[in-house]
Coordinates of C-alpha atoms in Angstrom, one line a residue:
Q17 CA -5.3 99.2 -16.5
G18 CA -3.7 98.6 -19.9
S19 CA -1.3 96.5 -17.9
R20 CA -3.5 94.5 -15.8
G21 CA -5.4 93.9 -19.2
A22 CA -2.9 92.7 -21.0
A23 CA -1.7 89.8 -17.9
A24 CA -5.5 88.7 -17.5
G25 CA -5.7 88.1 -21.7
I26 CA -2.2 85.9 -21.3
D27 CA -3.2 81.8 -21.1
L28 CA 0.7 80.5 -20.1
P29 CA -0.3 79.5 -16.6
L30 CA 2.9 76.8 -16.4
G31 CA 5.0 78.5 -18.8
P32 CA 6.6 76.2 -22.3
H33 CA 9.8 75.4 -20.0
L34 CA 8.3 74.2 -17.6
A35 CA 5.3 73.1 -18.7
S36 CA 8.0 70.9 -21.8
G37 CA 9.5 69.8 -18.5
L38 CA 6.3 68.2 -16.9
A39 CA 6.0 66.3 -20.0
V40 CA 9.2 64.4 -20.3
A41 CA 8.7 63.9 -16.4
R42 CA 5.2 62.3 -17.5
A43 CA 6.6 59.7 -19.6
E44 CA 9.6 59.0 -18.3
M45 CA 7.5 57.9 -14.9
G46 CA 5.1 56.2 -17.3
E47 CA 7.9 54.1 -18.8
K48 CA 9.0 52.9 -15.1
R49 CA 5.1 52.3 -14.3
P50 CA 4.9 48.0 -13.6
C51 CA 3.6 46.4 -15.5
C52 CA 2.9 42.3 -16.2
T53 CA 4.5 41.2 -19.1
C54 CA 4.4 37.7 -20.8
K55 CA 8.0 37.0 -19.5
R56 CA 7.4 38.5 -16.0
C57 CA 4.5 35.8 -15.6
Y58 CA 5.7 33.4 -17.7
C59 CA 8.9 33.8 -14.6
C60 CA 6.5 34.7 -11.4
C61 CA 4.7 31.0 -12.7
Y62 CA 7.6 29.1 -13.4
C63 CA 9.6 29.9 -9.9
T64 CA 6.4 29.0 -8.0
F65 CA 6.2 25.7 -9.8
F66 CA 9.8 25.4 -8.8
L67 CA 9.0 26.2 -5.3
L68 CA 5.9 23.8 -5.3
I69 CA 7.9 21.1 -6.5
L70 CA 10.8 21.6 -4.1
A71 CA 8.5 21.2 -0.6
I72 CA 7.3 18.4 -2.3
G73 CA 10.1 16.4 -2.5
L74 CA 11.2 17.6 0.6
F75 CA 7.6 15.7 2.3
A76 CA 7.9 13.2 0.4
A77 CA 12.2 12.5 1.7
I78 CA 10.3 12.7 5.2
V79 CA 8.2 10.3 4.7
V80 CA 10.3 7.9 3.0
A81 CA 13.4 9.1 5.9
N82 CA 11.6 7.7 8.2
F83 CA 9.9 5.1 7.0
V84 CA 9.8 1.6 9.1
Q85 CA 8.9 -1.8 7.1
P86 CA 4.9 -3.4 8.3
E87 CA 4.9 -6.2 10.0
V88 CA 2.9 -8.5 8.0
T89 CA 3.0 -12.3 9.0
V90 CA 0.1 -15.1 9.8
K91 CA -0.4 -15.0 13.4
K92 CA -2.2 -18.6 13.5
T93 CA -3.7 -21.8 10.9
Q94 CA -6.4 -23.1 12.1
F95 CA -8.9 -26.5 11.1
T96 CA -12.3 -27.3 12.1
G97 CA -14.3 -29.7 11.0
F98 CA -11.9 -32.1 9.9
M99 CA -12.9 -35.6 8.1
V100 CA -10.1 -38.2 6.7
S101 CA -10.4 -41.2 5.5
P102 CA -8.7 -43.2 2.5
S103 CA -10.9 -42.2 -0.1
Q104 CA -11.2 -38.1 0.8
A105 CA -10.8 -35.4 3.3
T106 CA -12.9 -32.1 3.9
F107 CA -11.8 -29.3 6.7
D108 CA -12.1 -25.7 7.0
V109 CA -9.1 -23.5 7.3
D110 CA -8.9 -20.7 8.7
L111 CA -6.2 -17.8 8.2
S112 CA -5.4 -14.8 11.0
I113 CA -3.2 -12.3 9.1
F114 CA -1.5 -9.9 11.4
I115 CA -0.1 -6.5 9.9
D116 CA 1.7 -3.8 12.0
N117 CA 2.3 -0.7 11.0
P118 CA 3.8 1.3 12.7
N119 CA 4.0 4.5 10.4
D120 CA 2.6 7.6 10.6
W121 CA 0.3 9.7 7.9
P122 CA 0.8 10.0 5.3
I123 CA 1.4 5.7 5.3
K124 CA -2.0 4.2 5.7
A125 CA -3.2 1.6 4.1
T126 CA -5.9 -0.4 2.0
I127 CA -5.6 -3.5 1.2
Q128 CA -8.3 -5.0 -1.8
E129 CA -6.7 -8.7 -2.6
L130 CA -4.7 -10.5 -0.9
K131 CA -4.5 -14.3 -1.7
A132 CA -2.1 -18.1 0.3
N133 CA -2.0 -20.9 -1.0
L134 CA -2.1 -23.6 0.9
Y135 CA 0.0 -26.1 1.0
S136 CA 0.8 -29.8 2.7
L137 CA 4.1 -30.5 3.9
D138 CA 6.0 -33.7 5.3
K139 CA 6.6 -33.4 9.9
K140 CA 8.4 -36.7 9.3
A141 CA 11.0 -35.9 5.7
A142 CA 14.3 -35.5 6.8
D143 CA 14.0 -31.7 6.0
E144 CA 10.8 -31.6 7.5
I145 CA 8.7 -30.4 4.4
G146 CA 8.9 -33.3 1.7
V147 CA 7.4 -32.7 -0.9
A148 CA 4.9 -29.4 -1.3
H149 CA 1.8 -30.9 -2.3
Y150 CA -1.0 -27.8 -2.9
M151 CA -4.2 -27.9 -0.8
G152 CA -6.1 -25.3 -1.9
L153 CA -6.3 -20.8 -2.1
A154 CA -8.3 -18.6 0.7
T155 CA -9.0 -15.3 -1.0
L156 CA -9.8 -11.3 0.9
P157 CA -13.7 -11.4 1.3
K158 CA -13.7 -8.1 1.7
P159 CA -11.1 -4.9 1.2
V160 CA -9.0 -4.3 4.4
V161 CA -8.4 -0.5 6.0
V162 CA -4.4 -0.3 8.1
D163 CA -4.5 3.0 10.0
V164 CA -2.2 4.6 10.7
Q165 CA 0.6 3.2 14.0
S166 CA -2.4 0.6 14.5
Q167 CA -2.3 -3.0 14.3
T168 CA -4.8 -4.9 11.7
T169 CA -5.8 -8.2 12.0
F170 CA -8.2 -9.8 9.8
I171 CA -9.1 -13.8 8.7
L172 CA -8.9 -15.6 5.7
A173 CA -11.1 -18.5 5.3
T174 CA -11.8 -21.6 2.7
N175 CA -13.0 -25.2 2.5
V176 CA -10.6 -27.7 1.7
T177 CA -11.7 -30.7 -0.4
I178 CA -9.6 -33.5 -1.3
K179 CA -11.0 -36.4 -3.1
S180 CA -9.0 -39.1 -4.6
N181 CA -6.9 -39.9 -8.0
P182 CA -3.8 -40.5 -9.0
E183 CA -2.9 -36.8 -7.8
S184 CA -3.6 -36.3 -4.8
A185 CA -2.8 -40.4 -3.0
D186 CA 0.2 -39.1 -1.9
L187 CA -1.4 -36.2 0.3
L188 CA -4.5 -37.9 1.1
S189 CA -1.5 -40.8 2.8
R190 CA 0.0 -37.7 4.7
L191 CA -3.0 -36.0 6.2
N192 CA -4.2 -40.0 7.3
R193 CA -1.0 -40.9 8.7
D194 CA -1.3 -37.5 10.0
C195 CA -5.0 -37.2 11.4
G196 CA -7.0 -40.8 10.6
T197 CA -8.5 -42.5 13.4
L198 CA -5.8 -44.8 13.4
T199 CA -3.4 -41.6 14.9
A200 CA -2.6 -41.0 18.4
S201 CA -3.6 -38.0 19.9
P202 CA -1.7 -34.9 20.0
K203 CA -2.6 -34.9 15.9
T204 CA -0.8 -32.2 13.7
T205 CA -0.1 -31.7 10.3
K206 CA 2.8 -29.1 8.5
V207 CA 1.6 -26.6 6.3
R208 CA 3.1 -24.1 4.3
V209 CA 0.5 -21.1 3.8
V210 CA 2.6 -18.3 1.1
L211 CA 0.4 -15.1 0.8
A212 CA 0.8 -13.7 -2.3
D213 CA -0.7 -11.5 -5.1
T214 CA -1.4 -8.1 -3.4
V215 CA -3.0 -5.3 -4.4
A216 CA -3.3 -2.2 -2.4
S217 CA -3.1 1.4 -2.0
V218 CA -1.1 3.3 0.2
A219 CA -0.8 6.5 1.4
G220 CA -3.7 7.1 -2.0
V221 CA -1.3 5.3 -4.9
D222 CA -2.3 2.2 -6.1
V223 CA 0.6 -0.8 -5.4
D224 CA 0.6 -3.5 -6.8
L225 CA 2.6 -6.3 -5.1
S226 CA 2.0 -9.3 -6.6
G227 CA 5.4 -10.5 -7.3
Y228 CA 6.2 -10.2 -3.2
E229 CA 5.1 -13.3 -1.3
I230 CA 5.2 -14.4 2.6
P231 CA 6.0 -17.9 3.0
V232 CA 5.2 -18.7 6.8
E233 CA 4.8 -22.8 8.6
F234 CA 2.5 -24.6 10.8
L235 CA 1.8 -27.1 13.0
V236 CA -1.4 -27.2 12.3
P237 CA -3.4 -29.3 15.2
C238 CA -6.1 -31.8 13.5
E239 CA -8.3 -33.5 15.7

């Protein structure tokens, strides 16, 4: 009984050496326990940002590589209500604008502004141009959406009034020669349409094309 009591009174369940070894092991495990230091978080954020930029760059490269230049042209120019005399000329102009966009997403555009400058040309000149006389301006009445893989047609319209004065004398003389009451049918006059000052958004990015012009020339009936 004495030996049992003595054994029962000893409270060393692990022993000093084992307890010391476990303490060291726990300390080592604590040092190896993963933690998010500032340096490690910075590296993770940098790698994520780099991969994101790389993905965006690859996507942009693919879009650029597959980009096809859209076709933009004036399909038709029409005069209506044409009245001309030695003192004045008045008429309405309808311009049919055609855009062919063969591109896939995200090459979708919204044309916010577009102007068409109208000029009279001399169809009987040696070069069939002569002196170009300015007649007027047609503007886009509202924005036009050009969807992907689509063909879009819209109208620019304006009214032109030319009154007799020293600056318009040659222009009125030409219009009377081409379209006046003494001219035999079919009556036609030559015009140049210059599309200019375009403002658009392409794939959600605003694009200023004010320096880009598209000139087109027509023989227009003026009965």
